[in-house]
PDB file of C-alpha atoms and ligand atoms in Angstrom:
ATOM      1  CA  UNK A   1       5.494 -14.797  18.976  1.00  0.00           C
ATOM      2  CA  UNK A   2       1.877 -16.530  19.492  1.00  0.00           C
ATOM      3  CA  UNK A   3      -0.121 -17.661  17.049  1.00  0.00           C
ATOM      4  CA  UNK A   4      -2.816 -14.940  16.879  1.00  0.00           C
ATOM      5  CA  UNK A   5      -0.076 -12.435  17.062  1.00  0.00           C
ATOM      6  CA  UNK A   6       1.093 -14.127  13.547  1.00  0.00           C
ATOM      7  CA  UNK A   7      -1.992 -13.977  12.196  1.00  0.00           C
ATOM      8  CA  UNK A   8      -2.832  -9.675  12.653  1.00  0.00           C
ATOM      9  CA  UNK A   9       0.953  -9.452  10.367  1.00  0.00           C
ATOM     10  CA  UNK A  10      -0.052 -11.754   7.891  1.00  0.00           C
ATOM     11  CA  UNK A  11      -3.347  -9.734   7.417  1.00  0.00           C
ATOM     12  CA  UNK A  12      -2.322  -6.332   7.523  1.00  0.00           C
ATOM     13  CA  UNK A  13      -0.132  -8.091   5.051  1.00  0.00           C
ATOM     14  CA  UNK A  14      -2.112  -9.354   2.780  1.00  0.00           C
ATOM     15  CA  UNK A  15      -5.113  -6.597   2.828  1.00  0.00           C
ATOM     16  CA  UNK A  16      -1.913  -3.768   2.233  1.00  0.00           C
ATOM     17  CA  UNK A  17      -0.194  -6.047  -0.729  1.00  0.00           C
ATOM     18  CA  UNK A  18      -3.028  -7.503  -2.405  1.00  0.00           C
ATOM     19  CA  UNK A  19      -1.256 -10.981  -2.562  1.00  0.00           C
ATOM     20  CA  UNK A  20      -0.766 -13.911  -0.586  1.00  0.00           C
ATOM     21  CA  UNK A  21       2.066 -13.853   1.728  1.00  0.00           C
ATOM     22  CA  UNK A  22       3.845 -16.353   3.975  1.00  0.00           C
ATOM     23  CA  UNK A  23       5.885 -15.668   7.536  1.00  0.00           C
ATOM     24  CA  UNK A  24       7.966 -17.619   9.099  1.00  0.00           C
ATOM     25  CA  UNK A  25       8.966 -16.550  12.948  1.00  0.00           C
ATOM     26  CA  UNK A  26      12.973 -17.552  14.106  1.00  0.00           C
ATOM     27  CA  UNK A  27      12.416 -17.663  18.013  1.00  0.00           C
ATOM     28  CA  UNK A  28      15.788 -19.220  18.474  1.00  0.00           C
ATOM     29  CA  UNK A  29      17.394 -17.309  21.202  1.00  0.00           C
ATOM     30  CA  UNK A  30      17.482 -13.506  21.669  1.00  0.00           C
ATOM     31  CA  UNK A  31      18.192 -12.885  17.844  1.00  0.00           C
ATOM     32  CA  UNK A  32      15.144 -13.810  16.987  1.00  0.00           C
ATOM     33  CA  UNK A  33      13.094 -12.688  13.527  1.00  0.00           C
ATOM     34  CA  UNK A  34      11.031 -12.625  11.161  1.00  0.00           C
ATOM     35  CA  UNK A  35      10.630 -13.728   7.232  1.00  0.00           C
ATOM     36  CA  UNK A  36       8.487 -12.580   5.147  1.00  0.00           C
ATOM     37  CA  UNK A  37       7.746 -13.356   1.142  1.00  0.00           C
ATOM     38  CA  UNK A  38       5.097 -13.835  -1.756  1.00  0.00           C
ATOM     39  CA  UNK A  39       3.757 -17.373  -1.038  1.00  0.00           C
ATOM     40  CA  UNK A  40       2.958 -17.968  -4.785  1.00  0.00           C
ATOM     41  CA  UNK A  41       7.095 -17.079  -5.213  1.00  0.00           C
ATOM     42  CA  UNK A  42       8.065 -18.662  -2.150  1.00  0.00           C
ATOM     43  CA  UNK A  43      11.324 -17.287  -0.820  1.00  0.00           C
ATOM     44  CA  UNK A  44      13.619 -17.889  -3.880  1.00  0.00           C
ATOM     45  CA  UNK A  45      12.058 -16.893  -6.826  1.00  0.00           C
ATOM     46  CA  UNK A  46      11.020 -13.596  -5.357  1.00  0.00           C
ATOM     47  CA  UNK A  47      11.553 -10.512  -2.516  1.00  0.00           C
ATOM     48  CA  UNK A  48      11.808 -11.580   0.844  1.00  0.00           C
ATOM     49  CA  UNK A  49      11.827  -9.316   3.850  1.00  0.00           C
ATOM     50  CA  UNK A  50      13.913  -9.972   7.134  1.00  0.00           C
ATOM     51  CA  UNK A  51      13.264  -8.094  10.203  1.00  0.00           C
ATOM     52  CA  UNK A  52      16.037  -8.957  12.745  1.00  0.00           C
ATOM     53  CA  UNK A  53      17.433  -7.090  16.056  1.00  0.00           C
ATOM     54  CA  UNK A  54      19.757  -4.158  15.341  1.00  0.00           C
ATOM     55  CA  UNK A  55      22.081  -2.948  18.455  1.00  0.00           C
ATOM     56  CA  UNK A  56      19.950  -3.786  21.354  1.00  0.00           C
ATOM     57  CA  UNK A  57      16.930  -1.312  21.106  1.00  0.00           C
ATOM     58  CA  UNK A  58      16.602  -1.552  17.546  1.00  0.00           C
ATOM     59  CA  UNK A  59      15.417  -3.091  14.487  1.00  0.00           C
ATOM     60  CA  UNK A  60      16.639  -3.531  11.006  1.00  0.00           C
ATOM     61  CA  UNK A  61      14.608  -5.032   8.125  1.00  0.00           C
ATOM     62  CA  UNK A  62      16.529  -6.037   4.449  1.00  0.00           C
ATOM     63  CA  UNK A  63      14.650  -6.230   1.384  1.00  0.00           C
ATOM     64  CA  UNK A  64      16.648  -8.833  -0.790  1.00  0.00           C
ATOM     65  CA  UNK A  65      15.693 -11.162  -3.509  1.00  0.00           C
ATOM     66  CA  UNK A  66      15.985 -15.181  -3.801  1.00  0.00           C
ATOM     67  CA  UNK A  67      18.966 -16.413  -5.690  1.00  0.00           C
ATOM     68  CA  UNK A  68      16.178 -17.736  -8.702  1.00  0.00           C
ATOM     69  CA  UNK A  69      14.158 -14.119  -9.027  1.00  0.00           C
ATOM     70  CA  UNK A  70      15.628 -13.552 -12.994  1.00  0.00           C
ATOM     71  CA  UNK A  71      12.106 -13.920 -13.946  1.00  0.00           C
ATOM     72  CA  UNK A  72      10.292 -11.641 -11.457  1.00  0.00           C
ATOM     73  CA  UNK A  73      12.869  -9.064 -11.575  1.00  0.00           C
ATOM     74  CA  UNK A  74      12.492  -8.559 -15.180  1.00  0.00           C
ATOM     75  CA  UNK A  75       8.581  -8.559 -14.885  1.00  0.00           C
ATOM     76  CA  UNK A  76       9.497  -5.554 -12.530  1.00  0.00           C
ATOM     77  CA  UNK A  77      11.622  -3.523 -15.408  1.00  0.00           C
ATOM     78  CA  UNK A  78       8.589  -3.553 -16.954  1.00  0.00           C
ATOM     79  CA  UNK A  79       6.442  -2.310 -14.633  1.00  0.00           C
ATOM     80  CA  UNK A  80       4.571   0.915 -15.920  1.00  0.00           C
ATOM     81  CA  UNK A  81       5.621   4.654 -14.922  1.00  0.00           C
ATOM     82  CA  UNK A  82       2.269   4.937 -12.389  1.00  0.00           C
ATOM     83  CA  UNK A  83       3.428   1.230 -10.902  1.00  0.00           C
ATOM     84  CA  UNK A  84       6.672   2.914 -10.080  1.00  0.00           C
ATOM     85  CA  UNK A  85       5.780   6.093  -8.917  1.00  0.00           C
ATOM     86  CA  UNK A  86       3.029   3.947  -6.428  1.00  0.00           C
ATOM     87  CA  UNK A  87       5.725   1.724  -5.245  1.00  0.00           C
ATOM     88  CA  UNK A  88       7.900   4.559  -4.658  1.00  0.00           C
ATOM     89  CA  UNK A  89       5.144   6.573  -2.654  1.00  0.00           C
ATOM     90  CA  UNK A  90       4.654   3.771  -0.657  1.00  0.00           C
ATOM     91  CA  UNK A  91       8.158   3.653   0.687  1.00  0.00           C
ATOM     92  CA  UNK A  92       7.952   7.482   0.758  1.00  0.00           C
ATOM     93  CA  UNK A  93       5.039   7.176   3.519  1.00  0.00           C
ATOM     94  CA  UNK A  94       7.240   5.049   5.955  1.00  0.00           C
ATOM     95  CA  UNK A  95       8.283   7.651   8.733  1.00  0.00           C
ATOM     96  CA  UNK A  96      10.879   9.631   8.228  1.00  0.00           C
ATOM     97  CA  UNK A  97      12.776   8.773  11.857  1.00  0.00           C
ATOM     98  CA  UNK A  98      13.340   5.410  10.092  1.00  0.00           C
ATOM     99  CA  UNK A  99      16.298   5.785   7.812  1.00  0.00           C
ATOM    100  CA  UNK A 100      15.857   3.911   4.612  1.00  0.00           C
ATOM    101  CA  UNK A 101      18.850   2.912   2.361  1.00  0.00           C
ATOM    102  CA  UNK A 102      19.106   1.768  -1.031  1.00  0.00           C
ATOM    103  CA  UNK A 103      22.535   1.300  -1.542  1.00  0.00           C
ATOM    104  CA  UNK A 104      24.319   2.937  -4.720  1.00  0.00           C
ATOM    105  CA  UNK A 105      20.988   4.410  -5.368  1.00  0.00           C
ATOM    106  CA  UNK A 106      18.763   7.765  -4.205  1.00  0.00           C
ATOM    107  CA  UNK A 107      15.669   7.428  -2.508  1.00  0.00           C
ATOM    108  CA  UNK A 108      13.280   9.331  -4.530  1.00  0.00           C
ATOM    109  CA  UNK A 109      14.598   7.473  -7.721  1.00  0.00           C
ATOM    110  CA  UNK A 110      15.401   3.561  -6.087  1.00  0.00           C
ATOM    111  CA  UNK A 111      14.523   0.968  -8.780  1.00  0.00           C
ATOM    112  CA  UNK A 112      15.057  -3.139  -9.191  1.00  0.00           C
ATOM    113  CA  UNK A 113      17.576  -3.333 -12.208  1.00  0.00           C
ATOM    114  CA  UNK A 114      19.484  -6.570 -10.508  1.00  0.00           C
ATOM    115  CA  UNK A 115      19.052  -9.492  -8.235  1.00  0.00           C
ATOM    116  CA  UNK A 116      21.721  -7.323  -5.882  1.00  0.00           C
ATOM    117  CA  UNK A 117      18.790  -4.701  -4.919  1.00  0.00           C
ATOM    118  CA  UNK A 118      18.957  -4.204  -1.290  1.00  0.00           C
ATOM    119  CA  UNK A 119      16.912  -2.095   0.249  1.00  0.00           C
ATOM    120  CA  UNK A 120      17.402  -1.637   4.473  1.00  0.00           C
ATOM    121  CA  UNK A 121      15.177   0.239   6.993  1.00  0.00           C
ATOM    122  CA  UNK A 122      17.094   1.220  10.627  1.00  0.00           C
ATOM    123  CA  UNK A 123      14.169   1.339  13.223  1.00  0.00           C
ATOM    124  CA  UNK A 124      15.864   2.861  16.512  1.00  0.00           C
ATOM    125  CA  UNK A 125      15.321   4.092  20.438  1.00  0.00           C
ATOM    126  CA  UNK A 126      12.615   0.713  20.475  1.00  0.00           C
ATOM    127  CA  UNK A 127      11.502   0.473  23.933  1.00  0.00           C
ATOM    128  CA  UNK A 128      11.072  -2.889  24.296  1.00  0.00           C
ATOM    129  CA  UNK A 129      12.571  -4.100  20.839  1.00  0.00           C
ATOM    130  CA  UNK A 130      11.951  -8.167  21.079  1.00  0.00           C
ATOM    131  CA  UNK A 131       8.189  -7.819  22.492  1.00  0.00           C
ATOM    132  CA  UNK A 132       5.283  -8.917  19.847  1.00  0.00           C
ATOM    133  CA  UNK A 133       3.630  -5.352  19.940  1.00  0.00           C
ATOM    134  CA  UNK A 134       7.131  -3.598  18.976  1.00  0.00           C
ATOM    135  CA  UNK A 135       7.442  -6.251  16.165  1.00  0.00           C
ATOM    136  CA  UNK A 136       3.674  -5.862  14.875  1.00  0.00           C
ATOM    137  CA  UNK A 137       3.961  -1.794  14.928  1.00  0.00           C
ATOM    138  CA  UNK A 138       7.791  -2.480  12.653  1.00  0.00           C
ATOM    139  CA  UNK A 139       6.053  -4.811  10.394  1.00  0.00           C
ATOM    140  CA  UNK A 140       3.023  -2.410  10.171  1.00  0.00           C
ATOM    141  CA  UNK A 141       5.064   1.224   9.197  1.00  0.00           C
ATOM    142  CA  UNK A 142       8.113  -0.970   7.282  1.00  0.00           C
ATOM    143  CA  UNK A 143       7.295  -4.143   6.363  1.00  0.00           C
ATOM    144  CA  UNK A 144       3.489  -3.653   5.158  1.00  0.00           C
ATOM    145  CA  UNK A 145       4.683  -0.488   2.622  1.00  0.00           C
ATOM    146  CA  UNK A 146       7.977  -2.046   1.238  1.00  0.00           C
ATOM    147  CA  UNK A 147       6.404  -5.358   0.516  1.00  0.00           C
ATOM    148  CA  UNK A 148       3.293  -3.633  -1.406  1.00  0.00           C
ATOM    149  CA  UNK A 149       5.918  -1.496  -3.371  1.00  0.00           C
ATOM    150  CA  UNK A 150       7.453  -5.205  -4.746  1.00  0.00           C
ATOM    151  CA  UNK A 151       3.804  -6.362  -4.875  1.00  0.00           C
ATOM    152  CA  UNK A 152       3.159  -3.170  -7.308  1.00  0.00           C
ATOM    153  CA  UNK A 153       5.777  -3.730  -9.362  1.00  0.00           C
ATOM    154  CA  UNK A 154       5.603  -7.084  -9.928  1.00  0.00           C
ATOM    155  CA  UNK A 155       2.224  -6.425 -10.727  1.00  0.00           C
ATOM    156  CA  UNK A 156       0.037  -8.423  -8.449  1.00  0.00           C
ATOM    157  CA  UNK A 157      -3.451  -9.297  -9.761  1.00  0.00           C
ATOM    158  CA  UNK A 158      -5.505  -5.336  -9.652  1.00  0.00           C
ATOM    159  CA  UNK A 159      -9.255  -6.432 -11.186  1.00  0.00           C
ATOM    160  CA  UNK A 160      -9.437  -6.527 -14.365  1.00  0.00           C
ATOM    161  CA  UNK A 161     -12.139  -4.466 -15.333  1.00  0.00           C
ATOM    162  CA  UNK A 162     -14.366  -5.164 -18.767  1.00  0.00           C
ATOM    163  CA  UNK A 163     -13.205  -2.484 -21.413  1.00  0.00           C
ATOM    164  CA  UNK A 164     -16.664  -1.435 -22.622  1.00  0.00           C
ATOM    165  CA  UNK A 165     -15.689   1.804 -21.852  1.00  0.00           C
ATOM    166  CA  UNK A 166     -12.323   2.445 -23.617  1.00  0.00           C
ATOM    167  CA  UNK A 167     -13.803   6.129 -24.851  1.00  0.00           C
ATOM    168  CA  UNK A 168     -13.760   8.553 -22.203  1.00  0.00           C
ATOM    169  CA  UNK A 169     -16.821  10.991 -22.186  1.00  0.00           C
ATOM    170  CA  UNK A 170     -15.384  14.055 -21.956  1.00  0.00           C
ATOM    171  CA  UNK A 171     -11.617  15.384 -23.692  1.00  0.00           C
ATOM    172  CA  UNK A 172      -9.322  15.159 -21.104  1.00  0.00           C
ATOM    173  CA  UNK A 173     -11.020  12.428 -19.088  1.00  0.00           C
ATOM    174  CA  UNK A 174      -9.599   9.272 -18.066  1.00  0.00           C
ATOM    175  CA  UNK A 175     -11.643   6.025 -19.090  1.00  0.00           C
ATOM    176  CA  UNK A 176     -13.687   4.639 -15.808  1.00  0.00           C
ATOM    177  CA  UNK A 177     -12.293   1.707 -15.727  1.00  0.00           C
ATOM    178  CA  UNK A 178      -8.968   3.088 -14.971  1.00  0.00           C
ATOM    179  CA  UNK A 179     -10.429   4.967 -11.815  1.00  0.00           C
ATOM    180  CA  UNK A 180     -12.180   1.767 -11.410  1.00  0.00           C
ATOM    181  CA  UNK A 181      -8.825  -0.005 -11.160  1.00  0.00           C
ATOM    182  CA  UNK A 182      -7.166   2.817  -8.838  1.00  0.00           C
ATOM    183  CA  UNK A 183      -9.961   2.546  -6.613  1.00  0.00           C
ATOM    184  CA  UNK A 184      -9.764  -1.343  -5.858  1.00  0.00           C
ATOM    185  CA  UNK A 185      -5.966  -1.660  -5.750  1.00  0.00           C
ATOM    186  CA  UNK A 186      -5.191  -2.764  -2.727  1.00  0.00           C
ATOM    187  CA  UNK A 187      -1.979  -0.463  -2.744  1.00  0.00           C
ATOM    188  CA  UNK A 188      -3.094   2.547  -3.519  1.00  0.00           C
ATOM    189  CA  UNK A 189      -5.619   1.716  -0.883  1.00  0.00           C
ATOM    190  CA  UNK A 190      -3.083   1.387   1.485  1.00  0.00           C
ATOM    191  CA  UNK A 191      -0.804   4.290   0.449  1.00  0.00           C
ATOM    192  CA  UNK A 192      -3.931   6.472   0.663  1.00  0.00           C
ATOM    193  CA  UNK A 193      -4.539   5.419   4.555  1.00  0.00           C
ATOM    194  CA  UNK A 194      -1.265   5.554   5.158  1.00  0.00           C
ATOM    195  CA  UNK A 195      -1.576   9.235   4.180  1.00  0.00           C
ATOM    196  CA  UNK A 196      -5.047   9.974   4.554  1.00  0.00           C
ATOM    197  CA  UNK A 197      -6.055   7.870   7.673  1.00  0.00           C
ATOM    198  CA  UNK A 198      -9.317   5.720   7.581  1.00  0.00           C
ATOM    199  CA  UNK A 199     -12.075   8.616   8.639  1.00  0.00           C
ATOM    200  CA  UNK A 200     -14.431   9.107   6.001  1.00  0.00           C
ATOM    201  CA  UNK A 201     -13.301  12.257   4.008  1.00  0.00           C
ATOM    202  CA  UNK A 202     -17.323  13.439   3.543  1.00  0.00           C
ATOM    203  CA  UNK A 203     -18.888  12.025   6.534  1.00  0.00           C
ATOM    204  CA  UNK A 204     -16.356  11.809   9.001  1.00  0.00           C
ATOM    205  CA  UNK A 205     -17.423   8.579   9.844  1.00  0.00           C
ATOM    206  CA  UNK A 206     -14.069   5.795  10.677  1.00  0.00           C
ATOM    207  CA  UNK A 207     -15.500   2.246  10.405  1.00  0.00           C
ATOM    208  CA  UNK A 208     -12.678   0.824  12.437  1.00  0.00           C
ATOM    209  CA  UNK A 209     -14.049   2.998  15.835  1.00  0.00           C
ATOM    210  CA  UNK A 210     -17.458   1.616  14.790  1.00  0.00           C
ATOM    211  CA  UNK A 211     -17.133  -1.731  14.272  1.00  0.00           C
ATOM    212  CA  UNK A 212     -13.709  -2.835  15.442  1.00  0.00           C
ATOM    213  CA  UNK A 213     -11.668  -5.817  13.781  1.00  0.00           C
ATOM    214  CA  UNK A 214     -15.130  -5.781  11.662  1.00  0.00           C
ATOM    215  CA  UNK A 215     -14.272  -1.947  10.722  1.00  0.00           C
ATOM    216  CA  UNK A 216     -11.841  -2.403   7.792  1.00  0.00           C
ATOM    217  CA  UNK A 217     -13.677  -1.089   5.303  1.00  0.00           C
ATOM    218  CA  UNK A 218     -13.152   2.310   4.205  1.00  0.00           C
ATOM    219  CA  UNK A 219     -12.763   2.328   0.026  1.00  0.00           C
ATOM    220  CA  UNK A 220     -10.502   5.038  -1.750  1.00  0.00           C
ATOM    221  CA  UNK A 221     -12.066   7.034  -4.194  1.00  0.00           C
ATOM    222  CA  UNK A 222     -10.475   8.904  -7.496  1.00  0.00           C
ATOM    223  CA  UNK A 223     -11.064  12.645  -6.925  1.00  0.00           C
ATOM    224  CA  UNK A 224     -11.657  14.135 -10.364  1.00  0.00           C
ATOM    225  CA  UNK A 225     -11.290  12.028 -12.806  1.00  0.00           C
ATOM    226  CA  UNK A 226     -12.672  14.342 -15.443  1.00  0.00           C
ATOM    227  CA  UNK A 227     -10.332  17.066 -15.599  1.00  0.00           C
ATOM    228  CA  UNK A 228     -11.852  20.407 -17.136  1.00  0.00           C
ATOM    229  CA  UNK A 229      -7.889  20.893 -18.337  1.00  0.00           C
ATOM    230  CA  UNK A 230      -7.401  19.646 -22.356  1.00  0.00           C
ATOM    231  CA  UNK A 231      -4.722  17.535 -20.820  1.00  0.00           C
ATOM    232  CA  UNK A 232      -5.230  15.083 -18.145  1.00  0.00           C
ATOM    233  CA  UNK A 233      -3.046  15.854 -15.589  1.00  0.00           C
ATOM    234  CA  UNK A 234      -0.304  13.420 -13.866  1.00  0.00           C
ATOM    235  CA  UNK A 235      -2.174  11.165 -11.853  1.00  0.00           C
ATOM    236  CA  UNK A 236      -1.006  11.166  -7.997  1.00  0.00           C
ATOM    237  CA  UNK A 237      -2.010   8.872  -5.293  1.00  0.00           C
ATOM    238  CA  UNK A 238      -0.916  11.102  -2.574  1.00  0.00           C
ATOM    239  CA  UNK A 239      -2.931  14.137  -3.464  1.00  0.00           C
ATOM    240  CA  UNK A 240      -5.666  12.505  -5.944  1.00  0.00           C
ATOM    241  CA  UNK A 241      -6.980   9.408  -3.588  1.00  0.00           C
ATOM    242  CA  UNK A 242      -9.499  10.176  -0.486  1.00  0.00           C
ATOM    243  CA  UNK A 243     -11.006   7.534   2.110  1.00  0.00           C
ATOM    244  CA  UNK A 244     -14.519   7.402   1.632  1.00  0.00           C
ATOM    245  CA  UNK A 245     -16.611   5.369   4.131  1.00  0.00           C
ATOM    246  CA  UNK A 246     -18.622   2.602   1.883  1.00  0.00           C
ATOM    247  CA  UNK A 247     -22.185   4.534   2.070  1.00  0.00           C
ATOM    248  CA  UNK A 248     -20.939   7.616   0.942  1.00  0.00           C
ATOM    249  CA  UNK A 249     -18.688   5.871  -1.622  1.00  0.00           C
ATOM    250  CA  UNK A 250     -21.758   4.633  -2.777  1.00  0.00           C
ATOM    251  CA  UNK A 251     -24.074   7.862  -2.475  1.00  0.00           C
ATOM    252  CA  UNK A 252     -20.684  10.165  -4.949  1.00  0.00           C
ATOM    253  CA  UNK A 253     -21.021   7.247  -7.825  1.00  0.00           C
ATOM    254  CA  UNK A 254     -24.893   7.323  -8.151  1.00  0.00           C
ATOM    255  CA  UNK A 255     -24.231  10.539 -10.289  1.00  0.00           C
ATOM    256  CA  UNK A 256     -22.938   9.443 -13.810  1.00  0.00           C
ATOM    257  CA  UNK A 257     -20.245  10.058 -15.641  1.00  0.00           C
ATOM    258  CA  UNK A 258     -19.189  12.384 -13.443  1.00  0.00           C
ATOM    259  CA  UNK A 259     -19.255  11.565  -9.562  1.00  0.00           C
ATOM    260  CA  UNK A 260     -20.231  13.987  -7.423  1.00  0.00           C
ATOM    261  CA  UNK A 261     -17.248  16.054  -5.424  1.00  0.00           C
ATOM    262  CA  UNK A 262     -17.078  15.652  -1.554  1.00  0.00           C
ATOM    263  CA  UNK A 263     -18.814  19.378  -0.702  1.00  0.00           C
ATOM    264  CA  UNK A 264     -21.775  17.883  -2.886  1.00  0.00           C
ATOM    265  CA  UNK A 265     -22.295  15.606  -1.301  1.00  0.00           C
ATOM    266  CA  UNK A 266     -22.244  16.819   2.177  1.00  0.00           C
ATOM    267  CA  UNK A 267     -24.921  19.370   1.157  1.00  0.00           C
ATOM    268  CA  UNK A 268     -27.084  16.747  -0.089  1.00  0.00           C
ATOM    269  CA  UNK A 269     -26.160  15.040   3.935  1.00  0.00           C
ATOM    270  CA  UNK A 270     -27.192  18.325   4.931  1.00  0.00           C
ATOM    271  CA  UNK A 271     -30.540  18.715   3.086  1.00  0.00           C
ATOM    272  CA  UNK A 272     -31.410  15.449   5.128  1.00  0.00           C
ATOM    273  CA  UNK A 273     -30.797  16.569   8.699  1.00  0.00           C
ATOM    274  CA  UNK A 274     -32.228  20.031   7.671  1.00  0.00           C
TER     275      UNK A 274
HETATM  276 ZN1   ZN B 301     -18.982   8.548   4.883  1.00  0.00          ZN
HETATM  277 ZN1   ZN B 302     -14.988   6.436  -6.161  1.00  0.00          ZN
END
């Protein structure tokens, strides 16, 4: 795999996990791979991903951990109800013609209780399974989600936002620096592209057409964080996360507390051309 090829992985990578991540390419003979882990973990105090050949149009990619990961794993038991249900979405966006397997467990409820988690992806029918561009699109649609799910329930960095602001301003709102938080995580940034695609949800506007390997821009923004409801309601990243374009991002938060919601702001786009 060349060098340049290398470095698109370990930047979709690192933009989709939030953390650093190192690769290391086997291109001994026709079984070659791919290895990636957490760099700050290095490969045996943490996950590590494999992507090898499976039959000869396929590939399969394993999810294990290092034989020292006792510490990380039980930083991941206590990762938080919306950590899980994010890392679990995240897997839930990979295709569905890839079959996913977590041995002993069901999909929808897959956690880390052991170092003896496995977790496999079968990618079949490949045309041209060893090429770099079949490898990049496997890393992309497997790779990319599964390793953001660990990275979210290890707990990888987020901002850490200044609590001045613990008090909500309405009942039933949620504090702004928790939508704060959602909005710069890189995976629920992913999770929402992955879902959502990167067009701007109030403009229309897709940076990446615009401006090429300049274009990765577009931010995720919290729809309604103020609920009118007495009781917040469960937050969800698949249904509660757009892609906003950064100047319209901008243009919904100049409003205060409350942001304004995407058909606001289009008739204020309006009122301009008119
Ligand atoms: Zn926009
Ligand atoms: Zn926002």
């Amino acid at each position: 795999m060349i060098a340049a090829k290398k470095e698109l992985i370990l930047r979709e990578l690192e933009a989709g996990t939030g953390a650093a991540i190192a690769v290391s390419v086997d291109n001994s003979g026709l079984r070659s791979g791919l290895r990636i882990w957490f760099a700050d973990l290095d490969d045996k105090h943490g996950p590590v991903a494999e992507l090898r050949p499976f039959g000869l149009k396929g590939h399969r990619v394993s999810l294990s951990f290092g034989n020292f990961s006792g510490e990380v794993i039980g930083q991941i038991r206590h990762a938080s109800p919306e950590d899980v249900q994010l890392a679990r979405a995240l897997v839930a966006s990979i295709r569905t013609d890839i079959e996913i397997e977590v041995p002993g467990q069901g999909l929808s409820e897959w956690h880390v209780a052991n170092g003896a988690f496995l977790m496999t992806a079968k990618i079949r029918e490949l045309e041209l399974p060893n090429e770099d561009a079949a490898i990049i699109s496997t890393c992309r649609e497997v790779i990319v989600p599964i390793m953001a799910a660990m990275a979210e329930l290890i707990g990888y960095d987020v901002i850490e936002v200044p609590v001045d602001d613990a008090a909500p301003a309405f009942e039933g709102a949620i504090s702004p620096s928790v939508v704060l938080r959602r909005e710069r995580n890189p995976r629920n940034r992913l999770l929402c592209i992955r879902i959502h695609g990167e067009k701007c949800a109030a403009c229309g506007l897709e940076p990446r057409l615009v401006y090429g390997n300049a274009g990765l821009i577009i931010e995720v923004h919290h729809l309604e964080p103020v609920s009118s409801l007495a009781k917040p309601k469960a937050y969800d990243p698949r249904t509660d996360l757009v892609p906003l374009c950064p100047n319209c991002h901008r243009a919904i938060h100049t409003r205060r507390p409350i942001p304004f919601n995407i058909d606001e702001i289009r008739e204020l786009m309006g009122g301009c051309n008119g």
